Amino acid sequence: MPLKLESPIIAKDLLNFSGLKHVSGSLSAKALLISTAESPMADSLIFVSTQGDLLAAIQANAGILIASAKLALSHSETGPAVFSVPSIPHAMVEILSLAETRHRRIQKGIATSAAIHPTARVGTNVQIGEYVVIGAGATIGDNVTLSHHVVVEEGAKIGANSFLHPQVVIGAKCILGNFVEIQSHSVIGSDGFGYATMTDKTHKKIPQVGIVVLEDHVELGAHCAIDRATLDETRICSGTKIDNLVHIAHNCKVGPNSRITAGFFMAGSSSIGANFLTGGMSALADHVHVTDDVMLGGRSSVTKDITTPGAYAGYPLEPLKDSMKNTANLTHLTRFRRELAEVRKHLGLTDKKK
Amino acid sequence: MPLKLESPIIAKDLLNFSGLKHVSGSLSAKALLISTAESPMADSLIFVSTQGDLLAAIQANAGILIASAKLALSHSETGPAVFSVPSIPHAMVEILSLAETRHRRIQKGIATSAAIHPTARVGTNVQIGEYVVIGAGATIGDNVTLSHHVVVEEGAKIGANSFLHPQVVIGAKCILGNFVEIQSHSVIGSDGFGYATMTDKTHKKIPQVGIVVLEDHVELGAHCAIDRATLDETRICSGTKIDNLVHIAHNCKVGPNSRITAGFFMAGSSSIGANFLTGGMSALADHVHVTDDVMLGGRSSVTKDITTPGAYAGYPLEPLKDSMKNTANLTHLTRFRRELAEVRKHLGLTDKKK
Amino acid sequence: MPLKLESPIIAKDLLNFSGLKHVSGSLSAKALLISTAESPMADSLIFVSTQGDLLAAIQANAGILIASAKLALSHSETGPAVFSVPSIPHAMVEILSLAETRHRRIQKGIATSAAIHPTARVGTNVQIGEYVVIGAGATIGDNVTLSHHVVVEEGAKIGANSFLHPQVVIGAKCILGNFVEIQSHSVIGSDGFGYATMTDKTHKKIPQVGIVVLEDHVELGAHCAIDRATLDETRICSGTKIDNLVHIAHNCKVGPNSRITAGFFMAGSSSIGANFLTGGMSALADHVHVTDDVMLGGRSSVTKDITTPGAYAGYPLEPLKDSMKNTANLTHLTRFRRELAEVRKHLGLTDKKK
């Protein structure tokens, strides 16, 4: 179903958005909905990136079109208001903010049900939801939103303008920068998995007394666990974005502006450089170091240091191109076996051992 | 340990259950426990599917036996009450409901600690647990159970007879059908992972302003994250069952009556047809479409459309039978290498490049 | 950043710790910080396991050094207090407990906001955080800590000295032993994934009426889901430690003193013996049995019983050494294909079928 806007978008209001160029139609055109190019609706705003989508949107009597600049766009006085943009995703960042209502999900101000320790410091213009718990000596920056049931343990710090969705847990003494956003249920500062094995085969926990630091503009999905360090800190550097169900173990460091998609598992004491990007379900072994500007294909396993920037994939890890070829050949193994046996029989070579 | 029943099951009470046929023993026999075929107990009800289990259960003085119709069952006036059933799992659906007490896990009615927005609409005969939060304009259908700490954000709708376990979060405007059940901690409507990368290598979030729709009879395990769409909707169709720790990204659609086991990861804008079934830890890449009636083996990776119904597995994905053979040959690679080198040496072929 | 100690550690206080031998320096030396060997700081306690780390720590004017006994340590009246230890991890267990403050994360006693059913039994010296919910007939042992928002459903039992971090959910009737620790958001007793498929292709849930038992000294990470059994119990035996984001399905049993790292998925009705150890992201299929003293490499898939103790890896699973060799050969598949084709061409063998 299309998104019904609470207040219409008027074409002329988009003129001061970065990168938008008015091409066609009336600036007083308006959109009551946002619909998709696949299911275009009358009176809606639509992002179009193909000529076919453009035509369909016009035929559907769309109100406003945000069209990729690579399309052939002709001027017309009638029809929808058409803007050209160099990049649809960049246009979405600005235009969809008009429809974003996340700050309204909880009431203004501080819910009376919140349990805030008297020694906690809470900034100005904060939104604190129902049953939030803030521990002794914790610090909540200005303009922060802590949604319902968020727990901020003693001594933790939440930087200004951060937004924590329901039931996020921030462990004791952990530090979040400014403009951090965390989806529901993620845990910052769970204990690392560290044990000493005794002679009777039992395991005793090594107390995990370090912290986690999330720098500015870090964003995390749902159900992430970022473990606190054994001694010092686990750190996610500024601008890094992490998807759902990701595990970052104790003592790890992830460099700035990285993007980590869902199901990534990073074992202890490993590090990743800047601008890392990975497909889903990849993993790093412990004590492995990855340099800047590395890209991993999905399901990759990194068990040794990566010292050269580039694209890699597979297990064992290889340059992406090599990995794609080797992986494709996995579907020929049965044939390889048969053909190799045939060759050996042809040559009279006997199988010495299986 | 066996399950102690709060009130005994009497054999004759089972007569009106679908598919049960009384074969042997007294209809006044009763069971005080439910025990397993592996550890049969006196005075218990036991499900038996092998002749050995049947014998063991009789020797243990079981009270009531629910036996697979494929067993040789002879009539006798004495011994346990024996019923034959065409399918043990189907019999379990009905009989175990006698021992199900999930509705008793929270009190009747609405806990006084629940924070319910005055504009929310709450149906009749609901159970609402401690510290539940219901946002502005949300709708809770009749006979719904929201266990402790459930959060239903503004504008969300929960259909009749649905049951949400503790600490489930339903994001703003998301829609749940009737008879939906969600285990603890799952999140419906976390933000999708969508960013536009700027020239300075930072990433800006594309606001995720769509919703999630779970149709009737959808059931989810614990720790699932179903991301809201960027623009319109992420949809799980009616009757689909999803296990623990599953990730469904933004804009995805999963068809009706599918079964998705634990650790499944589905990247953005992909779709799956009806009656899908997958083993654990499988994954779909983004923008991939899977037709109806597809079965995947465990750890499969789907990176291209599947247009023909059938069973598949592996990475690269292949028909299940081919994949099983190729996978089995993975344990012969060391031998292949040695034998191939031997052949080439025999033939005087030199290795031009490694 | 280094860990700032709330009260200094004095060298002579460490004398009665097990395994520590004073080698050098003054027993009145003290540490105000704990720093890492990689970033040694003045006036800090440092664990050193290489000769280089030792030198760097001395040059940094560290206060107290805990040094591996395998290092060459010479006596000196000046410089930091140096202790030799047979094992750094074992020394960490004791020494880091001096800096552990987890019990301080919530207030002493029972928060007035906790919703405790009148029929629940609560032991002495418990800490119960804000908005905790304890159901009818539940039992909380002595010295237990239930952090904020923990839910203990009706009839569940928590053994003495256990510590549940924020937002852990313990399902109805589940039983936890003594000294159990569970990180945030884990769920004990979510419903198992069991369905009977009807002729119309819909699936009906088999009520999951069993329980989960966690024996003494079991420790779980964040976001784990341990499903309740269909009929009797899912059991994690004493001393077993489990990392983040782990799925244990219904009817499973994990033996004592096992260590399960992050991302492990165990399907239904499987069992594992004592002293199991696995690398990350491994998996067990359903109805598979693993004997005592088995070690699995990362990403292993166990689809058949393991009856002989030892180290294994891969999919298909093999002895670890074989698996490492076969896996390494995956990067040669493209070459194998080319060379095999070359051999066959050389011999005039035609490709009968692809």
PDB file of C-alpha atoms in Angstrom, chain C residues 251 269-273 284-291 302 304-307:
ATOM      1  CA  ASN C 251      14.275 -30.984  22.870  1.00  0.00           C
ATOM      2  CA  SER C 269      16.080 -33.008  19.224  1.00  0.00           C
ATOM      3  CA  SER C 270      19.872 -33.040  18.875  1.00  0.00           C
ATOM      4  CA  SER C 271      22.379 -33.620  21.639  1.00  0.00           C
ATOM      5  CA  ILE C 272      25.966 -32.698  22.414  1.00  0.00           C
ATOM      6  CA  GLY C 273      28.231 -34.333  24.988  1.00  0.00           C
ATOM      7  CA  LEU C 284      23.870 -28.985  14.039  1.00  0.00           C
ATOM      8  CA  ALA C 285      21.054 -30.504  12.020  1.00  0.00           C
ATOM      9  CA  ASP C 286      18.091 -32.018  13.856  1.00  0.00           C
ATOM     10  CA  HIS C 287      18.219 -35.428  15.537  1.00  0.00           C
ATOM     11  CA  VAL C 288      22.023 -35.518  15.466  1.00  0.00           C
ATOM     12  CA  HIS C 289      24.106 -36.706  18.415  1.00  0.00           C
ATOM     13  CA  VAL C 290      27.616 -35.546  19.212  1.00  0.00           C
ATOM     14  CA  THR C 291      29.736 -37.467  21.698  1.00  0.00           C
ATOM     15  CA  VAL C 302      27.100 -31.439  11.620  1.00  0.00           C
ATOM     16  CA  LYS C 304      25.379 -36.979  11.102  1.00  0.00           C
ATOM     17  CA  ASP C 305      26.235 -38.343  14.532  1.00  0.00           C
ATOM     18  CA  ILE C 306      29.791 -37.828  15.775  1.00  0.00           C
ATOM     19  CA  THR C 307      30.725 -40.920  17.765  1.00  0.00           C
TER      20      THR C 307
END
